[in-house]
mmCIF file of C-alpha atoms in Angstrom:
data_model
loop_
_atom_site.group_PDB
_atom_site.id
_atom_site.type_symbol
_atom_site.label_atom_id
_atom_site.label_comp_id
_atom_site.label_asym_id
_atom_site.label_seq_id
_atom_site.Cartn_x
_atom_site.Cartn_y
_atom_site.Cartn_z
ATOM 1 C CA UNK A 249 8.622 13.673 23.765
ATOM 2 C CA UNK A 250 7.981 14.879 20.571
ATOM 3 C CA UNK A 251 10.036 15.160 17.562
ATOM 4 C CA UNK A 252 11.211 17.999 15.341
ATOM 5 C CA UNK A 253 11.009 16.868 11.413
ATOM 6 C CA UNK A 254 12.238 19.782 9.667
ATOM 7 C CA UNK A 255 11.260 20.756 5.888
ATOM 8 C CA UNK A 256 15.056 20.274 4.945
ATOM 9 C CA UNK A 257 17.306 17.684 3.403
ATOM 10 C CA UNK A 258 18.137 15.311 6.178
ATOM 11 C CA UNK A 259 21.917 15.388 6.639
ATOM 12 C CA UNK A 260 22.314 13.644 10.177
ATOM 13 C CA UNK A 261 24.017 10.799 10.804
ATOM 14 C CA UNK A 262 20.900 9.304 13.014
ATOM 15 C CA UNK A 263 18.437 9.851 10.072
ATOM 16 C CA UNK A 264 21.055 8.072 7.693
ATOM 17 C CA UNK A 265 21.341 3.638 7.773
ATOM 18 C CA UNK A 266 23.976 2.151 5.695
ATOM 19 C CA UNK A 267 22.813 -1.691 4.717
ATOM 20 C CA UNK A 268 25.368 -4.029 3.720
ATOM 21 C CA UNK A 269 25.836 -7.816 2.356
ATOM 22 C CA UNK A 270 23.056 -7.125 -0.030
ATOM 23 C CA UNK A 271 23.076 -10.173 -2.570
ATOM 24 C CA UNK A 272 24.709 -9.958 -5.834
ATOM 25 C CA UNK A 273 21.891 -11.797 -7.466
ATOM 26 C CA UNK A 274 19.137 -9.188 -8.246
ATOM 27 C CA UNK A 275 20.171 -5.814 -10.555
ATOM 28 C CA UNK A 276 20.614 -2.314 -8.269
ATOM 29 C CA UNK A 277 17.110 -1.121 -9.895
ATOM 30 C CA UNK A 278 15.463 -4.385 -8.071
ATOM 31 C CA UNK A 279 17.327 -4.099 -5.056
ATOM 32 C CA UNK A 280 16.635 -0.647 -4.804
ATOM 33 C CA UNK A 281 13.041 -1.188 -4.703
ATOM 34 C CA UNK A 282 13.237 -4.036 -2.059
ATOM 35 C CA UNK A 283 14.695 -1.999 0.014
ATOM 36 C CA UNK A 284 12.091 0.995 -0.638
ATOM 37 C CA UNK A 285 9.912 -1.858 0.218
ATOM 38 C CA UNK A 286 11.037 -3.028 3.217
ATOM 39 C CA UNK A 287 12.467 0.352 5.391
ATOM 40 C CA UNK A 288 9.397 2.391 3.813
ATOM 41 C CA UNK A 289 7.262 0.756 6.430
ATOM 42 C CA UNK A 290 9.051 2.576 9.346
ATOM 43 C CA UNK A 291 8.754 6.086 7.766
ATOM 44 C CA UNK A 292 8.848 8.354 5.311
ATOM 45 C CA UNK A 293 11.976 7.790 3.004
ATOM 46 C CA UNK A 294 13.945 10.691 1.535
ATOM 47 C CA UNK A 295 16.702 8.843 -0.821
ATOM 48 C CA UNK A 296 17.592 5.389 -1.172
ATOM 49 C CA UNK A 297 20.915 4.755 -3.331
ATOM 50 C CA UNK A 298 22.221 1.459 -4.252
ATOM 51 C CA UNK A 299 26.429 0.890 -4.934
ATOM 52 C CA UNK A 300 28.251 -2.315 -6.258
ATOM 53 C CA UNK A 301 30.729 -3.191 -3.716
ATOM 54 C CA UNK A 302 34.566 -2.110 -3.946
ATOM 55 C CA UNK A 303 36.733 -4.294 -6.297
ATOM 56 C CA UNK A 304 38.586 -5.879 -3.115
ATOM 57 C CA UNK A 305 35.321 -6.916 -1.553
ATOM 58 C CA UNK A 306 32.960 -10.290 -2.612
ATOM 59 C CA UNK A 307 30.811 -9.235 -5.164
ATOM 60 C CA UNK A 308 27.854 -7.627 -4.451
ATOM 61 C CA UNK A 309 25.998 -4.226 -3.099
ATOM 62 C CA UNK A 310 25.458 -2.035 0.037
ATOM 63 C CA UNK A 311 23.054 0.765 -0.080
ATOM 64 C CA UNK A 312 22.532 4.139 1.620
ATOM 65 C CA UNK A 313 18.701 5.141 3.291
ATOM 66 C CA UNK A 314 17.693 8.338 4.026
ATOM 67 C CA UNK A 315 15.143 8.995 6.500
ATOM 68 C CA UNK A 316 13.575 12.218 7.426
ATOM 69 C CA UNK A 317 12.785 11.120 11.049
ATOM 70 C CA UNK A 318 15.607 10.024 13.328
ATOM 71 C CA UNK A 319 13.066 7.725 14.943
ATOM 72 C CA UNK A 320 11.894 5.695 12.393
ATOM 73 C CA UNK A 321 15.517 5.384 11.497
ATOM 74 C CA UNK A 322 16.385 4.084 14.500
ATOM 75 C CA UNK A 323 13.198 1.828 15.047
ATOM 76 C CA UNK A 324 13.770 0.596 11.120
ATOM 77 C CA UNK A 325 17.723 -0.189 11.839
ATOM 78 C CA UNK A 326 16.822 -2.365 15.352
ATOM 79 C CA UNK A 327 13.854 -4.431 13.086
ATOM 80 C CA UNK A 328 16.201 -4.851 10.197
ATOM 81 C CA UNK A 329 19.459 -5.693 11.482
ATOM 82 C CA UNK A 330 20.703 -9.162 10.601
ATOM 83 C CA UNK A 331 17.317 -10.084 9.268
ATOM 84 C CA UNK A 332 16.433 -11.457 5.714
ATOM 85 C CA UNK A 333 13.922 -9.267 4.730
ATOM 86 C CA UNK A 334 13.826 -9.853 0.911
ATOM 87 C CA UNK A 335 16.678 -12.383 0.057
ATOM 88 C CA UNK A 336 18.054 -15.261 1.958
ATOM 89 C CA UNK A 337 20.864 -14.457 3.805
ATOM 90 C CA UNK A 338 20.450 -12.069 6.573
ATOM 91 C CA UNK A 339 21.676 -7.872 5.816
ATOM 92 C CA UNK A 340 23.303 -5.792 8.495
ATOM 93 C CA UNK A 341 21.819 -2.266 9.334
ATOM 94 C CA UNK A 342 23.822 0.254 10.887
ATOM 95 C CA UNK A 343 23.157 3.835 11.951
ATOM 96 C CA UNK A 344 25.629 6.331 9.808
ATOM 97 C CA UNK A 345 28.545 8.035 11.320
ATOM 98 C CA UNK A 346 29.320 11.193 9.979
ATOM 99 C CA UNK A 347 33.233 12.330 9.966
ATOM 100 C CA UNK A 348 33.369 14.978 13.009
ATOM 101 C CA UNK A 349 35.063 17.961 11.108
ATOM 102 C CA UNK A 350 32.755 17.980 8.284
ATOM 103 C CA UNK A 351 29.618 20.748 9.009
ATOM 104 C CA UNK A 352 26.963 21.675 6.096
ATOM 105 C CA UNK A 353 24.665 24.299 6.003
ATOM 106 C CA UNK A 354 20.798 22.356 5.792
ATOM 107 C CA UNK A 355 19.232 22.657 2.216
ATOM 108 C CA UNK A 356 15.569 23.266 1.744
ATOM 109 C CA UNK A 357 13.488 20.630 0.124
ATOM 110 C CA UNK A 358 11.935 20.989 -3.464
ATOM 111 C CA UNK A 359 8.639 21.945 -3.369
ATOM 112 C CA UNK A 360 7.367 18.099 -4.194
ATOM 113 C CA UNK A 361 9.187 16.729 -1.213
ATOM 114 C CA UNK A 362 8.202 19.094 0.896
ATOM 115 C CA UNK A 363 4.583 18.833 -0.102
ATOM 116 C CA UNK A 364 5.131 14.794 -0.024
ATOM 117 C CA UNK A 365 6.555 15.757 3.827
ATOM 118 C CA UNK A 366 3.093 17.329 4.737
ATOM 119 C CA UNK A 367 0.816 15.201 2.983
ATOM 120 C CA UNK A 368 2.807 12.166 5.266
ATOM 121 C CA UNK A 369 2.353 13.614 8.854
ATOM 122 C CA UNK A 370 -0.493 15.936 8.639
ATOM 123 C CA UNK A 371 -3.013 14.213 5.670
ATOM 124 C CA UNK A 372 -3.947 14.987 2.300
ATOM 125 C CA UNK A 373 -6.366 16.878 3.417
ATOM 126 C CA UNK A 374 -4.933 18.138 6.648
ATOM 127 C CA UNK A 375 -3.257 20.951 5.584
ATOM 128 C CA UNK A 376 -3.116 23.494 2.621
ATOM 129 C CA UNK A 377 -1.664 26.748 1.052
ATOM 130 C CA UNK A 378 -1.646 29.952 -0.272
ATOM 131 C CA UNK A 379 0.560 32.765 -2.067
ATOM 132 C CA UNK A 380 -0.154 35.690 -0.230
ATOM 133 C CA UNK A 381 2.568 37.741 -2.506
ATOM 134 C CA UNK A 382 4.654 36.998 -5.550
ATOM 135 C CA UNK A 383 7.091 39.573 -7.042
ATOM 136 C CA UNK A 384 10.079 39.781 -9.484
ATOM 137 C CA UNK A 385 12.675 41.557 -7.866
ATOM 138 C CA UNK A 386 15.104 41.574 -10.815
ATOM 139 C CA UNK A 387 12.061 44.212 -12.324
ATOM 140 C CA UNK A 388 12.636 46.509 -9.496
ATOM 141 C CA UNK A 389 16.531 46.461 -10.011
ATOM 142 C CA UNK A 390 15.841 47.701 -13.824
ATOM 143 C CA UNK A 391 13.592 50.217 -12.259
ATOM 144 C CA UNK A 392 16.048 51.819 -9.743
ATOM 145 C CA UNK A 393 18.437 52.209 -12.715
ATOM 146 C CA UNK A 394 16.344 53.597 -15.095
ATOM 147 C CA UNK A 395 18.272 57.159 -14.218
ATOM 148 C CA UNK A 396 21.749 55.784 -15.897
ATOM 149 C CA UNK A 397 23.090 57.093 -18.160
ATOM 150 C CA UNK A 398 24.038 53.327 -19.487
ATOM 151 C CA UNK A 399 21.055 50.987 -19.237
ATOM 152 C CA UNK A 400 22.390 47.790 -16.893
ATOM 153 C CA UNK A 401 21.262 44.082 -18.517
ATOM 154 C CA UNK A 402 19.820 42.524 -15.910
ATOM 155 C CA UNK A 403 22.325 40.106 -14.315
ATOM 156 C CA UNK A 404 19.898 37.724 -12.434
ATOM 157 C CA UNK A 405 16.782 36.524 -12.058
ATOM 158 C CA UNK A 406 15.276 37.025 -8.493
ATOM 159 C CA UNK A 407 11.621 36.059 -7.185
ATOM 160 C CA UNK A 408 10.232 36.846 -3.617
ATOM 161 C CA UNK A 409 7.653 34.405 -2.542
ATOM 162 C CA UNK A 410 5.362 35.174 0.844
ATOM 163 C CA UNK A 411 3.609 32.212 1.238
ATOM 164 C CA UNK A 412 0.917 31.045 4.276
ATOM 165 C CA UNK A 413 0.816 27.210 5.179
ATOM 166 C CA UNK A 414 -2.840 26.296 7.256
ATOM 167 C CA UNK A 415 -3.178 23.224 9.284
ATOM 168 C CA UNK A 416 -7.144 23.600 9.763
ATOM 169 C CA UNK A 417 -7.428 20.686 12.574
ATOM 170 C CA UNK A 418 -4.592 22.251 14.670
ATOM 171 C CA UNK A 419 -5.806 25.812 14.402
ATOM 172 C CA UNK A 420 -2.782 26.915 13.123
ATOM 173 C CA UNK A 421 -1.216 29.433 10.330
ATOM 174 C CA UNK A 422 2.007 29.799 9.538
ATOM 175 C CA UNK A 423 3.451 32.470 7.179
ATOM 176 C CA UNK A 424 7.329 32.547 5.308
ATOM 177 C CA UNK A 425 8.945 34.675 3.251
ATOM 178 C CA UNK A 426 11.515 33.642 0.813
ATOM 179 C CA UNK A 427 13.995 34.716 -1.654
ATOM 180 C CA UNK A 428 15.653 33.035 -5.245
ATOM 181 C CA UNK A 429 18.272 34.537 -7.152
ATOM 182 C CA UNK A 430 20.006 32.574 -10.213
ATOM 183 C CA UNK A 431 22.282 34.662 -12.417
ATOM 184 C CA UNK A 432 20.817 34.451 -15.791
ATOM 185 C CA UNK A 433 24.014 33.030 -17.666
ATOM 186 C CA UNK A 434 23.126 30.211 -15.763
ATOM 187 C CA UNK A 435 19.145 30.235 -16.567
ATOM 188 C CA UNK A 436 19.871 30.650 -20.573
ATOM 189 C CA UNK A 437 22.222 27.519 -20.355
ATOM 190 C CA UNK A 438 19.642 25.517 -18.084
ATOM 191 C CA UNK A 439 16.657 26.738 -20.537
ATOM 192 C CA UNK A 440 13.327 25.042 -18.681
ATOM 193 C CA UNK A 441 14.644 24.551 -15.056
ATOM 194 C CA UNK A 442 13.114 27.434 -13.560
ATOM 195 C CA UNK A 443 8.892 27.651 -13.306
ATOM 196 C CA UNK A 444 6.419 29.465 -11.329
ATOM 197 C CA UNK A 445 2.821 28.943 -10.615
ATOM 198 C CA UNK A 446 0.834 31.559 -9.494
ATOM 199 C CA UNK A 447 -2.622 31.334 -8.648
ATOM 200 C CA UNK A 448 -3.578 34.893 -7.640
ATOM 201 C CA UNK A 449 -6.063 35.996 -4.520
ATOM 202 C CA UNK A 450 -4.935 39.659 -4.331
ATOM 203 C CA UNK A 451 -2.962 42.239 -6.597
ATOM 204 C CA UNK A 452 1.193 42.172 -6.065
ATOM 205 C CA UNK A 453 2.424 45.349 -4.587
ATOM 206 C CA UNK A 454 5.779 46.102 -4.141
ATOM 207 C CA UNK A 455 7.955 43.704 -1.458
ATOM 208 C CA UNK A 456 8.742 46.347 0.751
ATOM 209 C CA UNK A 457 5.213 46.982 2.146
ATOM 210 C CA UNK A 458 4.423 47.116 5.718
ATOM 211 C CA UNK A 459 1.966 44.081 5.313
ATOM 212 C CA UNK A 460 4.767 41.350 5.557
ATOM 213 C CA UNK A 461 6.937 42.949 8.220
ATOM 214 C CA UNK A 462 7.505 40.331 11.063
ATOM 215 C CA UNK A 463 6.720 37.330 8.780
ATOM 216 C CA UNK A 464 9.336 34.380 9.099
ATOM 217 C CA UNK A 465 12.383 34.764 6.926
ATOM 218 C CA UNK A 466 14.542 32.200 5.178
ATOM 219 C CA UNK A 467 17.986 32.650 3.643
ATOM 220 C CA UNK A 468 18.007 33.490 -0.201
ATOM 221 C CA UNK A 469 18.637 30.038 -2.140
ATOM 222 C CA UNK A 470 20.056 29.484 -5.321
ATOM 223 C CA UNK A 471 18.506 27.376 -7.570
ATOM 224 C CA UNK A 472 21.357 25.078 -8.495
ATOM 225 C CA UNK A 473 21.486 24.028 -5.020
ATOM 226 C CA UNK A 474 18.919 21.096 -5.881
ATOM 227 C CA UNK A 475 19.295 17.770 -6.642
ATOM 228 C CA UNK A 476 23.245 18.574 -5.504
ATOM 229 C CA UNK A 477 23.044 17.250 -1.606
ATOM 230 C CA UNK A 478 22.749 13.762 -2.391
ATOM 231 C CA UNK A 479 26.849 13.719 -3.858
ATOM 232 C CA UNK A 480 27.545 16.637 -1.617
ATOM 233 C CA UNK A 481 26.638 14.684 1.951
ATOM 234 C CA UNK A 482 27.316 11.168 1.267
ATOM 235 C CA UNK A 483 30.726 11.508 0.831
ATOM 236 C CA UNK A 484 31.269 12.695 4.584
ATOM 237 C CA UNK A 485 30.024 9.188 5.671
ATOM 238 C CA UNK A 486 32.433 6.734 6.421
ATOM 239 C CA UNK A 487 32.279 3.285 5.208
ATOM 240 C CA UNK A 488 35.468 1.951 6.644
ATOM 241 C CA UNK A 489 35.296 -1.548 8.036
ATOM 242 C CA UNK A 490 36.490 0.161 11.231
ATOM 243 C CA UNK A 491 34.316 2.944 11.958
ATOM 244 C CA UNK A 492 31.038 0.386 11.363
ATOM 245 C CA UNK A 493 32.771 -2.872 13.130
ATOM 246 C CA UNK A 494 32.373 -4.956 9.709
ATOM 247 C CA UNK A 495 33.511 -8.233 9.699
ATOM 248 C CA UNK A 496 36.571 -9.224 7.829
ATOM 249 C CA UNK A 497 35.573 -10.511 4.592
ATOM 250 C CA UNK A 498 36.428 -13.753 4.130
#
């Protein structure tokens, strides 16, 4: 049976290995890329984070992995589990266990992860792009209240983005429509974070043509939202001795 990879940030627990007993020898930055290293092999990695061990435990580190695919997570934890892999004494791999009550809303990916995503599963050269419309929507706003009697300052910054993905050896298009909004307090104190490329193949017209009725929609995302996830989600996995069975430290 096939598997479902989505173009989001991967937040379950069965995409998620926590490594322990991780020497104390080598710095985090070296340990961080053994550990690319060695679980990179299985799949595609989204994060791997490195952490010192609590004050009441032997010194030392335990580390966090991030897969996209649940498989190679599970195929990655049954090869690594009590093996030595880079260092001498064996590490224990476990599957993550997310606390029951806790529920998140999935984030998109950046654009260079989710390019990264397709270049890993479909080729290089397997699949490709295009912008079939871009538009500033905060432009239209002004418009609209151009009959005031008080001209408005424009409050946010908003972009609408149709955009066609092709995979060529499957036959296959698939079209999207998505929204940004970011109040512009926030874009004058964050001067540089927001970009856009456009490479145009037609002229804009307004959003609200009959062309993109029916395409797929996505939810309107702000862009603060990225590069957040990582201290959002890893705080709703446990590392209690109890929930993972770890053995008492000696």
């Amino acid at each position: 049976m096939a598997e479902l990879v989505p173009f989001a940030v991967p937040i379950e627990s069965d995409k998620t290995l926590l490594v322990w007993e991780l020497s104390s020898g080598p710095t985090a930055e070296a340990l961080h890329h053994s550990l690319f290293t060695a679980f990179s092999q299985f799949g595609l990695l989204y994060s791997v984070r490195v952490f010192p061990n609590a004050a009441v435990a032997h010194p030392g580190f335990y580390a966090v992995i991030k897969f996209y695919s649940a498989r190679a997570a599970h195929r990655a934890q049954k090869a690594c589990d009590r093996k030595q892999l880079f260092q001498k004494s064996p590490v224990k791999v476990c599957l993550g266990t997310r606390h029951k009550a806790v529920q998140h809303q999935a984030l998109a990916l950046k654009s260079s992860q989710c390019q990264e995503l397709a270049n890993y599963y479909f080729g290089f050269n397997g699949w490709s792009k295009r912008i079939i419309k871009l538009q500033e929507l905060s432009d239209l706003e002004e418009r609209e209240n151009e009959d005031s009697m008080v001209p408005l300052p424009k409050q946010s910054l908003k972009f609408f983005c149709a955009l066609e993905v092709v995979l060529p050896s499957y036959d296959c298009r698939s079209p999207g429509i998505g929204l940004v909004d970011e109040p512009m307090d926030k874009v004058e104190e964050e001067s540089g974070k927001i970009a856009v490329e456009y490479r145009p193949s037609e002229d804009i017209v307004d959003v609200r043509c009959e062309e993109l009725h029916g395409l797929i929609q996505v939810p309107c995302s702000p862009w603060k939202q990225y590069g957040q996830e990582e201290e959002e989600y890893l705080s709703d996995f446990s590392l209690e001795e109890e929930e993972f069975g770890l053995p008492e430290l000696d």
